[in-house]
Amino acid sequence: MTASSPRRHRWWRIALVVLGAAVLVLAGAYVALLRAFPPARLAELLSEQVRAATGRDFRIGGGLSLQLLPTIAVVAKDVVFANAPWGSRPEMATVKRAAFEVAVSPLLDGQLHVLSVDIDGADVLLETDERGRANWIFARDESAPKTTTGDRGAPPPVRLDRLKLSDSRFAFRVGLTKVTRAVDIEALQVVNQGDRNTVSARFGGQHRWRLEGKTGRYEALVQGEADWPFEARLSSDGATLAADGSLDTGGTLQAKVSLRIDSVAALAPLLGDASALPLPIDASATLRRSATTVTLDALSASIGGQRLSGKVTVHTRPSGPRVEMELAAAAIDLSRWGIQPAPKRAAAPATSEPPFADTPLPALSLPETPLRASLHVDQLTIGPGMPPLSAVKARIQVEADRMLADPLSFTAVGGTVQARLEVGARAGEPLRLKLRGQANALSLQALDALRGSGGHVRGGRVDVRADLAAAGRTPHELAASLDGTALLSAADASLVGGAAAMERNVVVALLQALLPKQETEKPLQIECAVVHLPLHGGVARVDRSIAMETDKLAMAASGELNLGAQTVSLSFEPKVKKGLGLDSANLARLVMLQGPLQSPQVRIDMKGTAREAANLGAAVATAGLTLVGKRLLAKPEDTQACKHALGAAAP
């Protein structure tokens, strides 16, 4: 044996002693750590840290297992994180199983550095209240116990390096709408990369939604550091939503958002049945959220190939939720959005049903949230049988079972329309309508063309004034309750085409009865026509407030129009304009229009005109002496029928 052999054996013995000592030290440290941080103590420390950082209760209700070295690995079951005090449920999040991996050395200094969190079976609710507060914005609970190590002021942040979720559900509830939508998450991963976190996720359901993005660090959000950045892209087959912005300490959010939708089916997880949406939808806006408002500014949207621009603001304070919208468009065709007027019915036979049916009106449901909307459309196309409208302007208010359009204005068929429309739709009560407005210089020829069998009117201008109110559950009830006045006046028109083409036209039938046969075979020049209806309870009592003048004839009507009974009873008295070559002896002295509104009959009485007129006046007038007095004072040779009718309509 050489001299070096004893030395090698000695070094092996020393190495074994050192190794044994190290094992003993490590074993002692392991035991010390187990005693210092048993599972229950570690769960308590974790709960205290989370509560101090967020102001919310955090507890582990199920089993807890612990593994030490080189890191502390904790597996917990039935984890619960409390919701905000105003939340719709007690828990903001619950987790079936969560695995935490925690660094050892920061923990010895009273800090919590979470290396990773693996979560399975999470149920998370993200919501806002009616004041716009979000439950994911935390306020530290000042009543929480202070940590005994480190800074005695604010607690140290919880540092999180990696988060993984599987088989989880996230729900979103907006307090303004009280609507909750849920999304199933197959897998989600958040990984810290320096001063940013990368986010990726896959969502369950029939349509495979994917999320990719970057955010600021989680602890920066919890600690309320200014301008917490985020960018995200949510996509599926047929839809993409992107946002790029920041969130500050006061909860103010600002982001540029964009949306592209090519498939309605892609919206089912978020919006349910969205089959009525016209596609494609392409929109962008600047989203701003403060403590009192949520605003979509610089909004630009293309819906079904038609572009809108404007601004949407949701006020959450101080008087509760309220929505304001300002929208404008160069051209809108409602038929491209699937909105069309009811199809035009063919001409009904003489025995058709009355014009005002007793069929109940469909229920009108107004939004619960107060709404104010301003709309401006340069060119609006409603659909077949309706004239195109231009320069459409409307300001609409909806509040407390009431909708008001004031002002409402547009130009159509060569004229202008200005109106104020109020609709009351309180549950369990009849529908209430109020309309006040006027139309000026509408083209009578264009209106005739819209009837589908036009070509019988040439030229002509129409003015309309209305101030009406009605209430009812059916069209018949609405007509029978009409109160107010309606005035229509037309001028400078001619009727062409002969009686054969216009056999159902009441005006032509009256003129045929009033004029000699040779006069009705020619184009009829109508210099003016006036229909003034003073309505009370659906009844208009007419005293020469319906009038018409041709180039040779003037006529005025008296009688009654009853919309409740849906009948008409009017007498027309013709007068010849002197010097125009028409023999008054050839005129019918009295023409009666009587019967149901859908098919009134024209009757001629050549004799006893004075007696019949007096009888009609006595039967119709409510103040008989007044009506008779007017007739006695009227000059028989006066042929200015339109002037008298307009005078009766003047305030």
XYZ file of C-alpha atoms in Angstrom:
651
model
C 0.000 0.000 0.000
C 1.388 3.406 -0.904
C 1.496 6.473 1.346
C -1.211 8.154 -0.710
C -3.826 5.518 0.155
C -4.370 6.629 3.777
C -4.746 10.205 2.560
C -7.483 9.210 0.016
C -9.403 7.315 2.684
C -9.158 10.324 4.983
C -10.607 12.681 2.323
C -13.516 10.286 1.673
C -14.260 10.234 5.371
C -14.180 14.060 5.475
C -16.471 14.275 2.414
C -18.935 11.841 3.958
C -18.958 13.829 7.206
C -19.574 17.101 5.340
C -22.311 15.509 3.219
C -23.965 14.082 6.287
C -23.796 17.454 8.017
C -25.332 19.128 4.942
C -28.126 16.575 4.852
C -28.787 17.180 8.522
C -28.850 20.953 7.966
C -31.184 20.632 5.019
C -33.374 18.196 6.909
C -33.482 20.601 9.816
C -34.314 23.482 7.511
C -37.021 21.387 5.885
C -38.506 20.540 9.284
C -38.186 24.162 10.361
C -39.962 25.348 7.242
C -42.677 22.756 7.729
C -43.133 23.909 11.290
C -42.949 27.597 10.356
C -45.250 27.270 7.355
C -47.603 24.327 7.756
C -50.419 24.120 5.148
C -52.928 25.837 7.402
C -50.498 28.637 8.247
C -49.574 29.132 4.604
C -53.275 29.301 3.640
C -53.821 31.888 6.361
C -50.827 33.941 5.220
C -52.035 33.790 1.626
C -55.533 34.900 2.655
C -54.119 37.827 4.644
C -51.919 38.921 1.766
C -54.759 38.789 -0.770
C -57.180 40.571 1.544
C -54.642 43.295 2.323
C -53.900 43.795 -1.369
C -57.502 43.730 -2.646
C -59.794 44.424 0.290
C -61.688 41.184 -0.413
C -62.028 37.951 1.568
C -60.085 34.971 0.236
C -60.411 31.474 1.657
C -59.495 27.884 0.885
C -62.364 25.684 1.921
C -61.152 22.275 0.747
C -58.012 20.217 1.232
C -54.536 21.773 1.087
C -51.293 19.932 0.325
C -47.784 21.330 0.582
C -44.467 20.421 -1.020
C -41.155 22.151 -0.150
C -37.914 22.664 -2.055
C -36.805 23.970 -4.367
C -40.066 25.961 -4.275
C -43.195 25.742 -2.219
C -45.952 24.026 -4.147
C -49.479 24.275 -2.780
C -52.543 22.492 -4.108
C -55.861 23.848 -2.825
C -59.460 22.902 -3.406
C -62.666 24.901 -3.166
C -61.061 28.347 -3.312
C -63.379 31.362 -2.929
C -62.645 35.053 -3.690
C -65.296 37.499 -2.478
C -67.192 39.899 -4.711
C -67.562 43.654 -4.255
C -70.103 44.570 -1.534
C -72.577 45.762 -4.174
C -72.151 42.649 -6.374
C -75.042 40.554 -7.602
C -73.664 37.463 -5.818
C -71.334 36.967 -2.810
C -68.436 35.433 -4.755
C -66.583 37.097 -7.580
C -64.741 33.805 -8.249
C -64.819 30.196 -7.114
C -62.270 27.507 -8.059
C -62.569 23.733 -7.774
C -58.823 23.126 -7.785
C -55.875 25.502 -7.759
C -52.159 24.716 -7.710
C -49.766 27.465 -6.553
C -45.998 27.475 -6.833
C -44.388 30.042 -4.524
C -40.751 31.185 -4.302
C -39.189 30.479 -0.880
C -36.811 33.359 -0.207
C -39.319 36.232 -0.768
C -41.765 34.433 1.512
C -39.204 34.512 4.356
C -39.173 38.304 3.969
C -42.974 38.547 4.188
C -43.470 38.887 0.437
C -45.463 36.633 -1.835
C -43.947 35.773 -5.206
C -46.249 33.350 -7.006
C -44.298 31.572 -9.707
C -47.341 29.903 -11.217
C -51.029 29.306 -10.679
C -52.870 26.431 -12.356
C -56.645 26.670 -11.991
C -59.268 24.139 -12.961
C -63.019 24.623 -12.757
C -63.128 28.377 -12.134
C -66.409 30.322 -12.114
C -65.726 34.065 -12.390
C -68.217 36.937 -12.551
C -67.048 40.316 -13.889
C -69.698 42.976 -13.439
C -70.429 46.670 -13.112
C -73.152 48.340 -11.090
C -75.598 51.022 -12.203
C -73.053 53.689 -11.203
C -70.435 52.171 -13.477
C -68.182 50.719 -10.744
C -66.346 47.526 -11.731
C -65.844 44.589 -9.374
C -62.365 43.915 -10.797
C -61.106 47.275 -9.489
C -59.965 46.590 -5.911
C -59.761 48.939 -2.933
C -57.557 47.797 -0.059
C -59.464 47.120 3.140
C -58.106 49.473 5.806
C -59.456 47.154 8.508
C -57.232 44.318 7.286
C -54.395 43.419 9.690
C -51.053 44.990 8.863
C -48.137 42.769 7.967
C -45.450 42.519 10.622
C -42.549 42.566 8.209
C -41.366 45.014 5.648
C -43.048 48.343 5.108
C -45.643 49.179 7.758
C -47.645 51.198 5.201
C -49.161 49.657 2.095
C -48.774 45.878 1.890
C -46.265 44.449 -0.547
C -47.746 43.400 -3.895
C -48.542 39.836 -4.825
C -46.250 39.051 -7.756
C -47.610 36.589 -10.298
C -45.456 35.120 -13.083
C -47.794 32.639 -14.801
C -51.490 31.810 -14.731
C -53.206 28.869 -16.428
C -56.935 28.143 -16.506
C -58.858 25.187 -17.829
C -62.518 24.119 -17.909
C -63.653 27.476 -16.539
C -66.433 29.970 -17.042
C -66.359 33.759 -17.104
C -69.599 35.713 -16.877
C -70.091 39.396 -17.674
C -72.887 41.473 -16.208
C -73.521 45.151 -16.958
C -75.509 46.866 -14.234
C -77.160 49.282 -16.676
C -78.771 46.493 -18.666
C -78.907 43.824 -15.924
C -78.012 41.283 -18.610
C -75.479 38.527 -17.900
C -73.510 36.741 -20.615
C -71.243 33.771 -19.921
C -68.241 32.426 -21.829
C -66.766 28.943 -21.365
C -62.950 28.818 -21.380
C -61.219 25.659 -22.496
C -57.745 27.025 -21.818
C -56.222 30.362 -20.866
C -52.637 31.296 -20.131
C -51.103 34.525 -18.845
C -47.295 34.656 -18.790
C -45.155 37.473 -17.439
C -42.549 38.801 -19.859
C -40.756 41.716 -18.239
C -43.122 44.661 -17.847
C -45.873 42.967 -19.892
C -48.036 39.877 -19.653
C -48.939 37.873 -22.739
C -52.428 36.444 -22.850
C -53.796 33.599 -24.961
C -57.040 31.669 -24.667
C -59.387 29.230 -26.382
C -63.091 29.322 -25.718
C -65.640 26.527 -25.831
C -68.856 26.289 -27.746
C -69.742 25.603 -31.337
C -67.740 28.567 -32.634
C -64.068 28.476 -31.691
C -63.250 31.887 -30.278
C -59.596 32.767 -29.664
C -57.976 35.534 -27.625
C -54.494 36.928 -28.093
C -53.102 39.975 -26.378
C -50.762 41.756 -24.021
C -51.390 43.612 -20.764
C -49.469 45.335 -18.015
C -48.390 43.258 -15.045
C -51.108 41.991 -12.733
C -49.563 43.517 -9.606
C -49.480 46.919 -11.306
C -53.249 46.688 -11.828
C -53.878 45.616 -8.238
C -51.682 48.396 -6.855
C -53.459 50.953 -9.027
C -50.482 52.137 -11.003
C -51.326 54.751 -13.640
C -51.980 53.836 -17.261
C -52.184 50.069 -17.043
C -51.921 49.136 -20.751
C -53.694 46.390 -22.641
C -54.177 45.214 -26.193
C -56.368 42.299 -27.192
C -57.774 40.594 -30.248
C -60.793 38.310 -29.933
C -61.530 36.360 -33.090
C -63.613 33.533 -34.469
C -64.690 32.230 -37.841
C -66.693 35.237 -38.974
C -65.992 37.845 -36.288
C -63.097 39.896 -34.869
C -63.036 42.353 -31.965
C -59.878 44.309 -31.147
C -59.045 46.822 -28.398
C -55.893 48.793 -27.631
C -55.840 51.143 -24.640
C -55.099 51.741 -20.977
C -56.735 51.850 -17.551
C -55.750 54.342 -14.847
C -55.997 54.321 -11.055
C -59.417 55.981 -10.989
C -60.927 53.296 -13.180
C -60.901 55.553 -16.255
C -60.472 53.453 -19.371
C -59.570 54.650 -22.842
C -59.134 52.421 -25.870
C -59.448 52.280 -29.607
C -61.842 49.491 -30.469
C -62.784 47.890 -33.768
C -65.305 45.233 -34.748
C -65.789 43.113 -37.843
C -68.654 40.593 -38.168
C -69.282 38.449 -41.235
C -71.276 35.625 -39.622
C -74.268 36.004 -37.303
C -73.611 32.553 -35.846
C -70.334 33.796 -34.351
C -72.296 36.155 -32.056
C -74.464 33.450 -30.482
C -72.274 32.992 -27.344
C -72.437 36.721 -26.574
C -75.763 37.990 -27.945
C -77.945 34.905 -28.280
C -80.191 35.035 -31.354
C -78.762 37.739 -33.627
C -80.263 36.503 -36.895
C -81.883 39.892 -37.589
C -78.548 41.716 -37.791
C -77.713 42.876 -41.339
C -74.199 41.808 -42.336
C -71.395 42.542 -42.719
C -70.811 44.862 -39.760
C -67.605 46.866 -39.639
C -67.193 49.452 -36.869
C -64.526 51.442 -35.050
C -64.603 53.980 -32.221
C -62.691 55.446 -29.306
C -64.018 54.005 -26.060
C -63.774 56.114 -22.922
C -65.026 55.036 -19.517
C -65.032 57.305 -16.480
C -66.750 57.216 -13.121
C -69.881 58.819 -14.608
C -69.949 58.007 -18.325
C -69.127 55.443 -20.988
C -68.562 57.021 -24.403
C -68.058 55.694 -27.908
C -66.539 58.682 -29.672
C -65.616 59.087 -33.348
C -67.925 56.157 -34.082
C -67.883 54.896 -37.665
C -69.946 51.852 -38.576
C -70.852 50.083 -41.788
C -73.948 47.902 -41.307
C -75.017 45.818 -44.259
C -72.926 48.019 -46.529
C -74.483 51.280 -45.254
C -72.323 53.650 -43.222
C -73.233 55.528 -40.047
C -71.119 57.907 -37.988
C -71.576 59.669 -34.688
C -71.241 59.290 -30.949
C -72.858 57.236 -28.170
C -72.718 58.228 -24.495
C -74.056 56.274 -21.518
C -74.421 58.407 -18.383
C -74.275 56.389 -15.176
C -74.275 59.230 -12.617
C -75.644 61.187 -10.855
C -79.273 60.570 -11.905
C -78.994 56.945 -12.998
C -78.391 55.375 -16.401
C -79.214 57.436 -19.482
C -78.178 56.940 -23.116
C -77.463 59.707 -25.632
C -76.820 59.045 -29.323
C -75.849 61.260 -32.246
C -75.952 59.434 -35.579
C -75.628 60.626 -39.169
C -75.610 58.942 -42.574
C -75.378 60.022 -46.193
C -77.804 57.386 -47.488
C -79.836 54.612 -45.834
C -82.055 52.039 -47.561
C -84.136 50.298 -44.893
C -84.895 47.351 -47.171
C -81.187 46.423 -47.084
C -81.598 46.020 -43.314
C -84.684 43.839 -43.707
C -87.045 46.685 -42.726
C -89.898 47.093 -45.182
C -93.417 48.544 -45.047
C -96.343 46.160 -45.178
C -97.016 44.887 -48.712
C -99.530 46.896 -50.621
C -102.922 45.238 -50.830
C -104.875 45.014 -54.056
C -107.882 47.243 -54.477
C -110.661 45.897 -52.296
C -114.199 45.320 -53.623
C -117.028 47.608 -52.655
C -118.074 45.251 -49.898
C -114.653 45.253 -48.227
C -114.134 45.566 -44.515
C -114.182 49.024 -42.884
C -110.888 50.942 -43.102
C -110.397 50.977 -39.314
C -110.263 47.413 -38.013
C -110.948 46.132 -34.517
C -107.813 43.968 -34.521
C -105.712 44.699 -31.389
C -102.581 46.715 -32.068
C -99.269 44.975 -31.379
C -97.795 45.735 -27.973
C -95.262 48.566 -28.084
C -92.356 47.940 -25.720
C -90.174 50.980 -25.049
C -86.653 50.716 -23.570
C -86.484 50.973 -19.795
C -83.320 53.081 -19.935
C -83.983 56.756 -20.822
C -82.770 57.483 -24.340
C -82.084 60.640 -26.303
C -81.133 60.202 -29.944
C -80.365 62.707 -32.674
C -80.527 61.401 -36.254
C -79.600 63.056 -39.559
C -79.873 61.165 -42.875
C -79.303 62.904 -46.192
C -81.276 60.323 -48.190
C -83.631 57.733 -46.642
C -85.309 55.012 -48.709
C -88.169 53.290 -46.884
C -89.288 50.754 -49.468
C -91.699 50.052 -52.350
C -94.749 52.268 -52.410
C -93.152 54.890 -50.164
C -91.481 58.093 -51.373
C -87.755 58.567 -50.724
C -87.076 61.081 -47.985
C -84.217 63.546 -47.932
C -82.716 65.860 -45.302
C -84.236 63.704 -42.560
C -83.713 65.150 -39.088
C -85.151 63.728 -35.897
C -84.594 64.138 -32.183
C -86.097 61.258 -30.218
C -86.582 60.981 -26.454
C -87.703 57.830 -24.663
C -88.481 57.938 -20.952
C -91.138 56.646 -18.556
C -93.329 54.775 -21.092
C -93.256 57.748 -23.452
C -91.572 58.381 -26.792
C -91.311 61.862 -28.266
C -90.024 62.777 -31.724
C -89.570 66.546 -31.684
C -88.577 67.938 -34.075
C -89.116 65.526 -36.962
C -88.524 66.976 -40.422
C -87.776 65.824 -43.962
C -88.409 66.652 -47.594
C -90.433 64.345 -49.862
C -92.322 64.461 -53.191
C -91.126 68.004 -53.779
C -92.247 69.433 -50.439
C -91.261 69.681 -46.792
C -92.712 68.057 -43.674
C -92.271 69.191 -40.069
C -93.922 67.362 -37.192
C -94.004 66.561 -33.505
C -95.083 63.008 -32.595
C -95.695 61.756 -29.056
C -96.471 58.111 -28.247
C -97.526 56.868 -24.823
C -97.234 53.124 -24.214
C -97.842 52.439 -20.529
C -98.393 48.783 -19.672
C -102.067 47.848 -19.372
C -103.303 51.146 -20.839
C -104.468 52.120 -24.361
C -101.896 53.455 -26.781
C -101.824 57.273 -26.748
C -100.877 59.323 -29.809
C -100.410 63.054 -30.323
C -99.438 64.526 -33.676
C -98.866 68.147 -34.575
C -97.268 69.112 -37.849
C -97.500 70.519 -41.311
C -96.533 69.584 -44.868
C -95.986 72.239 -47.490
C -95.967 72.121 -51.295
C -96.162 68.347 -51.734
C -96.500 67.229 -55.357
C -100.017 65.904 -55.943
C -98.886 64.189 -59.145
C -96.071 62.368 -57.296
C -98.460 61.292 -54.536
C -100.874 59.923 -57.141
C -98.038 57.953 -58.754
C -97.251 56.289 -55.421
C -100.739 54.759 -55.345
C -99.611 52.282 -58.011
C -102.274 53.287 -60.535
C -101.088 56.830 -61.098
C -101.248 58.880 -64.265
C -104.648 60.398 -63.516
C -103.344 63.610 -61.925
C -101.205 66.262 -63.558
C -99.486 68.974 -61.565
C -100.899 70.166 -58.294
C -99.493 71.071 -54.889
C -100.802 69.961 -51.497
C -100.465 71.541 -48.064
C -101.440 69.685 -44.876
C -101.851 70.835 -41.277
C -102.737 68.550 -38.384
C -103.113 68.842 -34.631
C -104.590 65.545 -33.455
C -104.760 63.343 -30.371
C -106.096 59.792 -30.019
C -106.059 56.820 -27.656
C -107.055 53.213 -28.151
C -106.112 49.558 -28.308
C -107.258 49.037 -31.918
C -107.208 51.175 -35.095
C -110.956 51.597 -34.740
C -110.637 52.886 -31.159
C -107.914 55.308 -32.221
C -110.072 56.689 -35.064
C -113.159 56.934 -32.847
C -111.259 58.960 -30.234
C -109.645 61.508 -32.552
C -109.733 65.071 -31.260
C -108.299 68.142 -32.964
C -108.183 69.505 -36.485
C -106.918 68.329 -39.864
C -106.624 70.552 -42.918
C -105.688 69.603 -46.484
C -105.554 72.095 -49.317
C -104.573 71.498 -52.948
C -104.276 73.777 -55.965
C -103.583 73.833 -59.705
C -104.170 70.185 -60.597
C -105.962 68.421 -63.429
C -107.657 65.017 -63.527
C -107.123 63.084 -66.750
C -107.863 59.603 -68.080
C -111.657 59.633 -68.028
C -114.141 57.983 -65.738
C -113.427 54.444 -66.929
C -109.920 54.460 -65.484
C -111.038 56.145 -62.275
C -114.407 54.570 -61.647
C -113.685 54.085 -57.962
C -112.484 57.640 -57.398
C -115.000 59.444 -55.211
C -113.895 62.876 -56.422
C -114.476 61.922 -60.041
C -117.840 60.344 -59.190
C -118.896 63.585 -57.495
C -117.795 65.695 -60.446
C -119.636 63.384 -62.815
C -122.763 63.933 -60.768
C -122.267 67.687 -60.433
C -121.210 68.531 -63.990
C -122.907 67.974 -67.321
C -121.764 64.865 -69.216
C -119.774 66.777 -71.823
C -117.762 68.493 -69.102
C -116.735 65.269 -67.332
C -115.373 63.774 -70.529
C -112.680 66.433 -70.681
C -109.633 66.791 -68.383
C -110.921 68.446 -65.221
C -108.942 71.490 -64.107
C -109.059 71.743 -60.317
C -108.071 75.219 -59.231
C -108.293 74.429 -55.533
C -109.625 71.898 -53.056
C -109.915 72.167 -49.281
C -110.769 69.542 -46.674
C -111.003 70.925 -43.148
C -112.108 68.456 -40.464
C -112.750 69.707 -36.927
C -112.760 66.428 -35.003
C -114.220 65.678 -31.602
C -114.592 62.095 -30.436
C -113.923 60.864 -33.960
C -116.736 62.976 -35.459
C -116.214 65.901 -37.854
C -119.235 68.176 -38.372
C -118.722 70.001 -41.628
C -120.231 73.394 -42.503
C -118.861 74.287 -45.966
C -115.355 73.425 -44.727
C -114.986 70.917 -47.553
C -114.788 72.710 -50.895
C -113.532 72.403 -54.463
C -113.308 74.747 -57.443
C -112.750 73.827 -61.067
C -112.251 76.355 -63.817
C -116.058 76.628 -64.215
C -117.572 75.343 -60.999
C -117.403 75.885 -57.245
C -118.908 73.525 -54.720
C -118.988 73.274 -50.922
C -120.076 70.470 -48.628
C -121.888 70.273 -45.330
C -122.671 67.275 -43.216
C -120.909 64.779 -41.004
C -117.929 62.399 -41.113
C -118.133 59.829 -38.318
C -114.935 57.771 -37.877
C -116.395 55.820 -34.966
C -119.398 54.628 -36.964
C -117.202 54.743 -40.103
C -119.859 56.546 -42.103
C -120.110 59.719 -44.178
C -123.096 61.974 -44.900
C -122.270 65.069 -46.954
C -124.271 67.331 -49.282
C -122.506 69.177 -52.117
C -123.972 72.371 -53.587
C -122.532 73.419 -56.964
C -122.362 77.008 -58.195
C -121.449 78.127 -61.687
C -118.718 80.686 -62.187
C -120.278 83.399 -64.330
C -119.052 84.203 -67.790
C -117.589 80.765 -68.483
C -120.318 79.400 -70.750
C -121.765 76.766 -68.416
C -125.549 76.578 -68.104
C -126.517 76.259 -64.451
C -129.775 74.643 -65.522
C -127.796 71.548 -66.499
C -126.303 71.171 -63.020
C -127.551 68.886 -60.319
C -128.711 71.222 -57.591
C -127.814 68.896 -54.731
C -125.515 65.859 -54.617
C -125.402 63.593 -51.570
C -122.440 61.441 -50.553
C -123.691 58.919 -48.019
C -122.877 55.487 -46.649
C -119.995 53.557 -45.113
C -116.508 54.977 -45.537
C -115.301 52.015 -47.569
C -118.044 52.368 -50.203
C -120.043 55.626 -50.030
C -122.760 56.211 -52.632
C -123.301 59.355 -54.710
C -126.971 60.348 -55.022
C -128.522 63.185 -57.020
C -131.594 65.223 -56.037
C -132.623 67.600 -58.837
C -135.619 69.024 -56.995
C -136.375 70.448 -53.617
C -132.809 71.602 -53.062
C -133.608 74.183 -50.407
C -135.782 71.783 -48.470
C -133.212 68.949 -48.582
C -130.341 71.235 -47.608
C -132.297 72.612 -44.664
C -133.209 69.124 -43.518
C -129.578 67.994 -43.757
C -128.407 71.044 -41.863
C -130.917 70.481 -39.111
C -129.995 66.836 -38.822
C -126.246 67.374 -38.663
C -125.769 70.629 -36.833
C -125.427 70.595 -33.083
C -126.175 74.311 -32.931
C -128.856 74.396 -35.572
C -129.628 78.108 -35.478
C -125.976 78.947 -35.992
C -125.718 76.721 -39.062
C -128.990 78.075 -40.530
C -127.824 81.614 -39.849
C -124.621 81.061 -41.753
C -126.532 79.689 -44.704
C -128.942 82.639 -44.760
C -126.126 85.162 -44.615
C -124.080 83.484 -47.363
C -124.476 85.142 -50.736
C -125.959 82.697 -53.246
C -123.801 84.043 -56.065
C -120.553 83.760 -54.113
C -118.327 81.113 -55.765
C -115.232 81.448 -53.556
C -115.771 78.090 -51.874
C -112.100 77.395 -51.117
C -111.672 80.787 -49.496
C -114.594 80.137 -47.165
C -113.306 76.676 -46.284
C -109.844 78.016 -45.496
C -111.380 80.825 -43.483
C -113.228 78.285 -41.370
C -109.924 76.532 -40.738
C -108.061 79.656 -39.646
C -107.319 80.018 -35.894
